[in-house]
Amino acid sequence: MTDRLTIRRPDDWHVHLRDGAMLAHVAPYTARQFARAIVMPNLSPPVTTVAEGRAYRERIVAAIPAALDFTPLIVAYLTDGTDAEEMARGHAEGVFTAAKLYPAHATTGSAHGVTDVANIMGVLERMADIGMPLLIHGEVTDHDVDIFDREALFIDRTLAPLVARLPELKIVFEHITTAEAAQFVADAPANVAATITPQHLHINRNAMLVGGIRPHAYCLPVAKREHHRLAVRAAATSGSPKFFLGTDSAPHAVHTKEAPCGCAGIFNAPFALESYIAAFDEDGALDRFEGFASEHGPRFYGLPLNQGTITLERGATVVPDRIGDVVPFHAGETLGWRIV
Ligand code: OTD
Ligand code: ZN
Ligand code: ZN
């Protein structure tokens, strides 16, 4: 039995670090575990211009102790009015690593998102030309579509046609939660990949709804049925280079989640690696953990692999009930691995 695992330093390819006091509170947790992170731009107002991206990067760097050696990778938030030239300039100047497509009103902070992909086709063509990845929150937003069906329907209505229309575009299908999404990505060409969160490896929709309503298990895309969790987990542990780590850590103050209309988002950053490795261990896939956490992401993005290593070992990690004003994922549980 493997009791200790040393892997190349990992990256988080999807995180919400927020701004202001929340940024200062949460960013060090991500920087302690990861060398780099794709930082999502759904601030209010969102990060849409090169100047805003540069300024946000400076605020993140200022929030993290220099000793932690962490590089935030900034993402542009696409709107119906995004200018292709601004995206290309941001990418060329090393400010924007990628751009994010939020269908309008799909998730937290997506009110300024894109109402129809046709509106940004020129931007996407330009991104395909320059090799700038498109990151997608893949859910349809129609009120008449059941929330548990929104991801699968997005594939048929938007993603499959987009992949066919722009076969060169690098696309990351973010935080996949369904068997349909895992299958689509596995079958797609090499320029289509997906991130997978720790919560979607560990919980199904019962975690939210059985024995009482549990707001801290609520995030978007919402956790689905057990067979979807198993399919997502099989994808994560498959060793396929198309699947990589993206926590989607999304902190909200406790009173905004424990409310009549609670916010979506799970704060998993403080114990993300301990959570992921538990799933790989349960599935007998520890030998595939390094690929998922540290290799598949940078290869897909065309970035260098990190130097340096991190070691995890079997041993108790007690997850506290609260971290500041935020309830973390696995609150009150003891995980079976710890960082050395
Ligand atoms: N999902 N919450 C948030 C973002 C994500 O869709 C996402 O990426 C958030 O609070 O920013 C959430 O549930
Ligand atoms: Zn999202
Ligand atoms: Zn997210």
Coordinates of C-alpha atoms and ligand atoms in Angstrom, one line a residue, residues 14 16 100 102 107 136-139 174-175 220-221 248, ligand 2:
H14 CA -10.3 26.9 -11.9
H16 CA -12.6 32.0 -7.5
K100 CA -14.4 32.7 -20.0
Y102 CA -20.6 32.5 -19.0
T107 CA -24.2 31.0 -12.3
I136 CA -16.9 27.5 -20.7
H137 CA -19.5 27.3 -17.9
G138 CA -21.6 24.7 -19.8
E139 CA -25.2 25.1 -18.8
E174 CA -15.3 23.6 -16.8
H175 CA -16.4 21.7 -13.7
L220 CA -23.4 25.3 -9.7
P221 CA -23.5 23.2 -11.7
D248 CA -14.0 25.8 -8.5
Ligands
ZN2 ZN -19.0 27.9 -13.7

